[in-house]
Amino acid sequence: MPSFNIPKTQKAAVVEKTGAPLQIRNDWPVKQQKDLAPGECLVKLDCSGACHTDLHAAIGDWPVPPVTPLIGGHEGVGIVVAIGDNTSNSPVKLGDRVGIKWLADSCLNCEHCRKGREQNCPHAKLSGYTVDGTFQEYVVSYVNHVTPIPEGFPSDAAASILCAGVTVYRAIKYSQTNPGDWIVLPGAGGGLGHLSVQYARVRGLRVIAIDTGVEKKNLCLRLGAEKFIDFNESKDLVAEVRNATGGEGAHAAVVTSSAPGGYTQATEYLRPGGTLMCVGLPGDAKLSTSIFFTVFKSLNIFGSYVGNRQDAKEALDIAARGEVKVHFALKPLSDLKNVYDGMHHGTIAGRIVLDMSKK
Ligand code: NAD
Ligand code: ZN
């Protein structure tokens, strides 16, 4: 059985209260093995992706505020270095490499868990929102919900599959589309979006990407989008989508824009029977659409919230086989503030992954 030296303190990115500046602390306590509850494990992180959700949490622009002081982060990969005493039937052991997702834990016994919607469990623990997340070197997680990382799949390449990847994988899975159908992806150049282009291609869908700027345009086209529409330049988004799809409109849209604008007109460019998957989470925006045409066109409108353990496994397996690749840059944890600035201004194409060993 491997044994690990666990320090008493560590480096962590901390927000004292929502809206306060981010601080990099070197004195944050590490929970010791003897203090772990049954079912808890301690993971020494290699890296963590930074999701726009972490920025929403740090600013506090969602209807339900996070716990504070807040350590954000929910796309972590690392090694299990301790497991709580009296943990029975743990699916992971010391030394295993695992991923931490947004849904850190759920009860596995309620109606939602039983139906495979673990993310709606009333006892859910959310990494970097209701429990300390992965913007630290050591994170407490839960043996039943950590995700084993396929052997040989590098941690930094896997990290953003744990939120961005799982989320868009599930949204596309339930988008009621068939190979050859058209899918519109507003937000396609961002963290979730660039993975949605690829998971859509894996399912044989034809992709119309919507985002802004040359870098995101080139990324989306390189990843397999047939058409890119720049939302800052387009005079008539609905007409452009209709023209690209032979006049009828798209079969589905998966919106991963963090700003409400990504939702504007989405139902208008769908063809009859089309499906809108709402994924991006602008905190105070309302979904506004014509009731008449929603009925008349028999549209489906769904919310899609991360994914369950099975979705995580499926999304990771596809990525580990190289069919989907996270486009990322590695930065130190101390760069997180700049990462948030970049996200806020929409200048990050793909994802930033924070490397815990980088100074
Ligand atoms: P990101 O900042 O990496 O990407 C967002 C993209 O949206 C950017 O490329 C931006 O240019 C683009 N965009 C902005 N306005 C647009 C518009 N009008 N039309 C088209 N594109 C537009 O963010 P991310 O990490 O990919 O997260 C995106 C959103 O998804 C956030 O709100 C996040 O909280 C949410 N999210 C939801 C879930 C879920 O389970 N539903 C999971 C993870 C993240
Ligand atoms: Zn996320």
PDB file of N, CA, C and O and ligand atoms in Angstrom, residues 51-53 56 62 163 167 186-187 189-192 210-211 216 231 256-259 261-262 279-281 304-306 351, ligand 1:
ATOM      1  N   CYS A  51     -13.128  27.146 -15.274  1.00  0.00           N
ATOM      2  CA  CYS A  51     -14.402  27.216 -16.004  1.00  0.00           C
ATOM      3  C   CYS A  51     -15.045  28.580 -15.759  1.00  0.00           C
ATOM      4  O   CYS A  51     -14.806  29.199 -14.715  1.00  0.00           O
ATOM      5  N   HIS A  52     -15.881  29.022 -16.689  1.00  0.00           N
ATOM      6  CA  HIS A  52     -16.557  30.312 -16.483  1.00  0.00           C
ATOM      7  C   HIS A  52     -17.454  30.275 -15.238  1.00  0.00           C
ATOM      8  O   HIS A  52     -17.708  31.304 -14.607  1.00  0.00           O
ATOM      9  N   THR A  53     -17.907  29.081 -14.863  1.00  0.00           N
ATOM     10  CA  THR A  53     -18.687  28.936 -13.628  1.00  0.00           C
ATOM     11  C   THR A  53     -17.881  29.446 -12.425  1.00  0.00           C
ATOM     12  O   THR A  53     -18.443  30.046 -11.499  1.00  0.00           O
ATOM     13  N   HIS A  56     -18.336  33.091 -12.342  1.00  0.00           N
ATOM     14  CA  HIS A  56     -19.666  33.432 -11.804  1.00  0.00           C
ATOM     15  C   HIS A  56     -19.630  33.323 -10.267  1.00  0.00           C
ATOM     16  O   HIS A  56     -20.166  34.173  -9.555  1.00  0.00           O
ATOM     17  N   TRP A  62     -24.840  34.656  -9.525  1.00  0.00           N
ATOM     18  CA  TRP A  62     -25.913  33.667  -9.673  1.00  0.00           C
ATOM     19  C   TRP A  62     -26.936  33.850  -8.544  1.00  0.00           C
ATOM     20  O   TRP A  62     -26.593  34.356  -7.468  1.00  0.00           O
ATOM     21  N   CYS A 163     -15.624  18.933 -16.505  1.00  0.00           N
ATOM     22  CA  CYS A 163     -16.824  19.786 -16.483  1.00  0.00           C
ATOM     23  C   CYS A 163     -17.234  20.126 -17.908  1.00  0.00           C
ATOM     24  O   CYS A 163     -18.286  19.705 -18.377  1.00  0.00           O
ATOM     25  N   THR A 167     -20.353  18.149 -19.668  1.00  0.00           N
ATOM     26  CA  THR A 167     -21.563  18.960 -19.817  1.00  0.00           C
ATOM     27  C   THR A 167     -22.049  18.992 -21.262  1.00  0.00           C
ATOM     28  O   THR A 167     -23.228  18.762 -21.548  1.00  0.00           O
ATOM     29  N   PRO A 186     -23.858  28.246 -30.219  1.00  0.00           N
ATOM     30  CA  PRO A 186     -23.439  29.586 -29.773  1.00  0.00           C
ATOM     31  C   PRO A 186     -22.510  29.475 -28.561  1.00  0.00           C
ATOM     32  O   PRO A 186     -22.813  28.747 -27.616  1.00  0.00           O
ATOM     33  N   GLY A 187     -21.378  30.168 -28.613  1.00  0.00           N
ATOM     34  CA  GLY A 187     -20.356  30.032 -27.560  1.00  0.00           C
ATOM     35  C   GLY A 187     -19.264  29.055 -27.982  1.00  0.00           C
ATOM     36  O   GLY A 187     -18.416  28.666 -27.161  1.00  0.00           O
ATOM     37  N   GLY A 189     -16.465  28.995 -29.411  1.00  0.00           N
ATOM     38  CA  GLY A 189     -15.018  29.201 -29.278  1.00  0.00           C
ATOM     39  C   GLY A 189     -14.535  29.138 -27.845  1.00  0.00           C
ATOM     40  O   GLY A 189     -13.338  29.211 -27.574  1.00  0.00           O
ATOM     41  N   GLY A 190     -15.451  28.996 -26.895  1.00  0.00           N
ATOM     42  CA  GLY A 190     -15.080  28.995 -25.472  1.00  0.00           C
ATOM     43  C   GLY A 190     -14.720  27.600 -24.967  1.00  0.00           C
ATOM     44  O   GLY A 190     -14.543  26.658 -25.754  1.00  0.00           O
ATOM     45  N   GLY A 191     -14.615  27.493 -23.624  1.00  0.00           N
ATOM     46  CA  GLY A 191     -14.210  26.231 -23.005  1.00  0.00           C
ATOM     47  C   GLY A 191     -15.190  25.103 -23.313  1.00  0.00           C
ATOM     48  O   GLY A 191     -14.801  24.049 -23.833  1.00  0.00           O
ATOM     49  N   LEU A 192     -16.460  25.306 -22.980  1.00  0.00           N
ATOM     50  CA  LEU A 192     -17.456  24.275 -23.284  1.00  0.00           C
ATOM     51  C   LEU A 192     -17.651  24.162 -24.794  1.00  0.00           C
ATOM     52  O   LEU A 192     -17.732  23.072 -25.355  1.00  0.00           O
ATOM     53  N   ILE A 210     -21.149  29.566 -33.539  1.00  0.00           N
ATOM     54  CA  ILE A 210     -21.349  31.012 -33.373  1.00  0.00           C
ATOM     55  C   ILE A 210     -20.454  31.492 -32.234  1.00  0.00           C
ATOM     56  O   ILE A 210     -20.485  30.948 -31.117  1.00  0.00           O
ATOM     57  N   ASP A 211     -19.624  32.485 -32.526  1.00  0.00           N
ATOM     58  CA  ASP A 211     -18.803  33.143 -31.501  1.00  0.00           C
ATOM     59  C   ASP A 211     -18.207  34.376 -32.158  1.00  0.00           C
ATOM     60  O   ASP A 211     -18.742  34.826 -33.194  1.00  0.00           O
ATOM     61  N   LYS A 216     -11.120  32.441 -32.500  1.00  0.00           N
ATOM     62  CA  LYS A 216     -12.181  31.464 -32.221  1.00  0.00           C
ATOM     63  C   LYS A 216     -12.744  30.903 -33.527  1.00  0.00           C
ATOM     64  O   LYS A 216     -13.070  29.716 -33.606  1.00  0.00           O
ATOM     65  N   PHE A 231     -20.996  36.666 -34.055  1.00  0.00           N
ATOM     66  CA  PHE A 231     -22.208  37.330 -33.546  1.00  0.00           C
ATOM     67  C   PHE A 231     -22.061  38.845 -33.493  1.00  0.00           C
ATOM     68  O   PHE A 231     -23.052  39.561 -33.438  1.00  0.00           O
ATOM     69  N   THR A 256     -23.861  27.516 -25.184  1.00  0.00           N
ATOM     70  CA  THR A 256     -22.890  27.530 -24.077  1.00  0.00           C
ATOM     71  C   THR A 256     -22.347  28.930 -23.839  1.00  0.00           C
ATOM     72  O   THR A 256     -21.313  29.088 -23.182  1.00  0.00           O
ATOM     73  N   SER A 257     -23.037  29.926 -24.360  1.00  0.00           N
ATOM     74  CA  SER A 257     -22.611  31.306 -24.124  1.00  0.00           C
ATOM     75  C   SER A 257     -22.863  31.671 -22.654  1.00  0.00           C
ATOM     76  O   SER A 257     -23.909  31.331 -22.097  1.00  0.00           O
ATOM     77  N   SER A 258     -21.902  32.357 -22.053  1.00  0.00           N
ATOM     78  CA  SER A 258     -22.096  32.789 -20.663  1.00  0.00           C
ATOM     79  C   SER A 258     -22.894  34.083 -20.600  1.00  0.00           C
ATOM     80  O   SER A 258     -23.327  34.502 -19.530  1.00  0.00           O
ATOM     81  N   ALA A 259     -23.097  34.722 -21.752  1.00  0.00           N
ATOM     82  CA  ALA A 259     -23.874  35.968 -21.825  1.00  0.00           C
ATOM     83  C   ALA A 259     -25.241  35.656 -22.433  1.00  0.00           C
ATOM     84  O   ALA A 259     -25.363  34.754 -23.264  1.00  0.00           O
ATOM     85  N   GLY A 261     -26.905  36.965 -24.674  1.00  0.00           N
ATOM     86  CA  GLY A 261     -26.991  37.142 -26.128  1.00  0.00           C
ATOM     87  C   GLY A 261     -26.977  35.832 -26.901  1.00  0.00           C
ATOM     88  O   GLY A 261     -27.584  35.716 -27.965  1.00  0.00           O
ATOM     89  N   GLY A 262     -26.299  34.832 -26.373  1.00  0.00           N
ATOM     90  CA  GLY A 262     -26.216  33.551 -27.075  1.00  0.00           C
ATOM     91  C   GLY A 262     -27.568  32.878 -27.237  1.00  0.00           C
ATOM     92  O   GLY A 262     -27.743  32.018 -28.106  1.00  0.00           O
ATOM     93  N   VAL A 279     -27.534  25.576 -21.790  1.00  0.00           N
ATOM     94  CA  VAL A 279     -26.381  25.130 -20.992  1.00  0.00           C
ATOM     95  C   VAL A 279     -25.677  26.320 -20.326  1.00  0.00           C
ATOM     96  O   VAL A 279     -25.401  26.301 -19.127  1.00  0.00           O
ATOM     97  N   GLY A 280     -25.386  27.367 -21.102  1.00  0.00           N
ATOM     98  CA  GLY A 280     -24.743  28.570 -20.555  1.00  0.00           C
ATOM     99  C   GLY A 280     -25.624  29.198 -19.492  1.00  0.00           C
ATOM    100  O   GLY A 280     -26.851  29.152 -19.593  1.00  0.00           O
ATOM    101  N   LEU A 281     -24.986  29.786 -18.468  1.00  0.00           N
ATOM    102  CA  LEU A 281     -25.729  30.191 -17.262  1.00  0.00           C
ATOM    103  C   LEU A 281     -25.601  31.672 -16.899  1.00  0.00           C
ATOM    104  O   LEU A 281     -25.113  32.010 -15.818  1.00  0.00           O
ATOM    105  N   SER A 304     -29.902  21.635 -19.472  1.00  0.00           N
ATOM    106  CA  SER A 304     -28.989  20.495 -19.300  1.00  0.00           C
ATOM    107  C   SER A 304     -27.876  20.902 -18.341  1.00  0.00           C
ATOM    108  O   SER A 304     -27.152  21.865 -18.592  1.00  0.00           O
ATOM    109  N   TYR A 305     -27.765  20.155 -17.248  1.00  0.00           N
ATOM    110  CA  TYR A 305     -26.906  20.543 -16.134  1.00  0.00           C
ATOM    111  C   TYR A 305     -25.836  19.463 -15.931  1.00  0.00           C
ATOM    112  O   TYR A 305     -26.178  18.319 -15.614  1.00  0.00           O
ATOM    113  N   VAL A 306     -24.591  19.811 -16.134  1.00  0.00           N
ATOM    114  CA  VAL A 306     -23.425  18.903 -16.083  1.00  0.00           C
ATOM    115  C   VAL A 306     -23.782  17.475 -16.527  1.00  0.00           C
ATOM    116  O   VAL A 306     -24.389  17.291 -17.586  1.00  0.00           O
ATOM    117  N   ARG A 351      -9.569  26.634 -23.439  1.00  0.00           N
ATOM    118  CA  ARG A 351      -9.528  26.574 -21.974  1.00  0.00           C
ATOM    119  C   ARG A 351      -8.151  26.955 -21.437  1.00  0.00           C
ATOM    120  O   ARG A 351      -7.141  26.779 -22.123  1.00  0.00           O
TER     121      ARG A 351
HETATM  122  P1  NAD B   1     -16.166  30.675 -21.822  1.00  0.00           P
HETATM  123  O1  NAD B   1     -16.012  32.059 -21.343  1.00  0.00           O
HETATM  124  O2  NAD B   1     -14.957  29.828 -22.043  1.00  0.00           O
HETATM  125  O3  NAD B   1     -17.015  30.624 -23.184  1.00  0.00           O
HETATM  126  C1  NAD B   1     -18.176  31.377 -23.413  1.00  0.00           C
HETATM  127  C2  NAD B   1     -18.173  31.759 -24.885  1.00  0.00           C
HETATM  128  O4  NAD B   1     -19.411  32.417 -25.193  1.00  0.00           O
HETATM  129  C3  NAD B   1     -17.050  32.759 -25.252  1.00  0.00           C
HETATM  130  O5  NAD B   1     -16.251  32.207 -26.284  1.00  0.00           O
HETATM  131  C4  NAD B   1     -17.818  33.994 -25.699  1.00  0.00           C
HETATM  132  O6  NAD B   1     -17.154  34.701 -26.742  1.00  0.00           O
HETATM  133  C5  NAD B   1     -19.131  33.378 -26.189  1.00  0.00           C
HETATM  134  N1  NAD B   1     -20.245  34.320 -26.310  1.00  0.00           N
HETATM  135  C6  NAD B   1     -20.502  35.441 -25.567  1.00  0.00           C
HETATM  136  N2  NAD B   1     -21.606  36.053 -26.031  1.00  0.00           N
HETATM  137  C7  NAD B   1     -22.073  35.304 -27.082  1.00  0.00           C
HETATM  138  C8  NAD B   1     -23.165  35.441 -27.982  1.00  0.00           C
HETATM  139  N3  NAD B   1     -24.020  36.462 -27.908  1.00  0.00           N
HETATM  140  N4  NAD B   1     -23.328  34.490 -28.935  1.00  0.00           N
HETATM  141  C9  NAD B   1     -22.463  33.454 -29.045  1.00  0.00           C
HETATM  142  N5  NAD B   1     -21.394  33.279 -28.220  1.00  0.00           N
HETATM  143  C10 NAD B   1     -21.201  34.203 -27.254  1.00  0.00           C
HETATM  144  O7  NAD B   1     -17.142  29.962 -20.768  1.00  0.00           O
HETATM  145  P2  NAD B   1     -17.341  28.392 -20.458  1.00  0.00           P
HETATM  146  O8  NAD B   1     -16.417  27.982 -19.392  1.00  0.00           O
HETATM  147  O9  NAD B   1     -17.391  27.654 -21.740  1.00  0.00           O
HETATM  148  O10 NAD B   1     -18.819  28.433 -19.787  1.00  0.00           O
HETATM  149  C11 NAD B   1     -19.918  28.908 -20.530  1.00  0.00           C
HETATM  150  C12 NAD B   1     -21.168  29.002 -19.684  1.00  0.00           C
HETATM  151  O11 NAD B   1     -21.620  27.688 -19.377  1.00  0.00           O
HETATM  152  C13 NAD B   1     -20.985  29.716 -18.340  1.00  0.00           C
HETATM  153  O12 NAD B   1     -22.135  30.503 -18.086  1.00  0.00           O
HETATM  154  C14 NAD B   1     -20.876  28.563 -17.367  1.00  0.00           C
HETATM  155  O13 NAD B   1     -21.241  28.918 -16.054  1.00  0.00           O
HETATM  156  C15 NAD B   1     -21.868  27.613 -17.978  1.00  0.00           C
HETATM  157  N6  NAD B   1     -21.730  26.205 -17.582  1.00  0.00           N
HETATM  158  C16 NAD B   1     -22.870  25.485 -17.506  1.00  0.00           C
HETATM  159  C17 NAD B   1     -22.821  24.155 -17.158  1.00  0.00           C
HETATM  160  C18 NAD B   1     -24.066  23.352 -17.082  1.00  0.00           C
HETATM  161  O14 NAD B   1     -24.042  22.302 -16.434  1.00  0.00           O
HETATM  162  N7  NAD B   1     -25.153  23.752 -17.695  1.00  0.00           N
HETATM  163  C19 NAD B   1     -21.575  23.552 -16.891  1.00  0.00           C
HETATM  164  C20 NAD B   1     -20.419  24.324 -17.008  1.00  0.00           C
HETATM  165  C21 NAD B   1     -20.499  25.655 -17.356  1.00  0.00           C
END
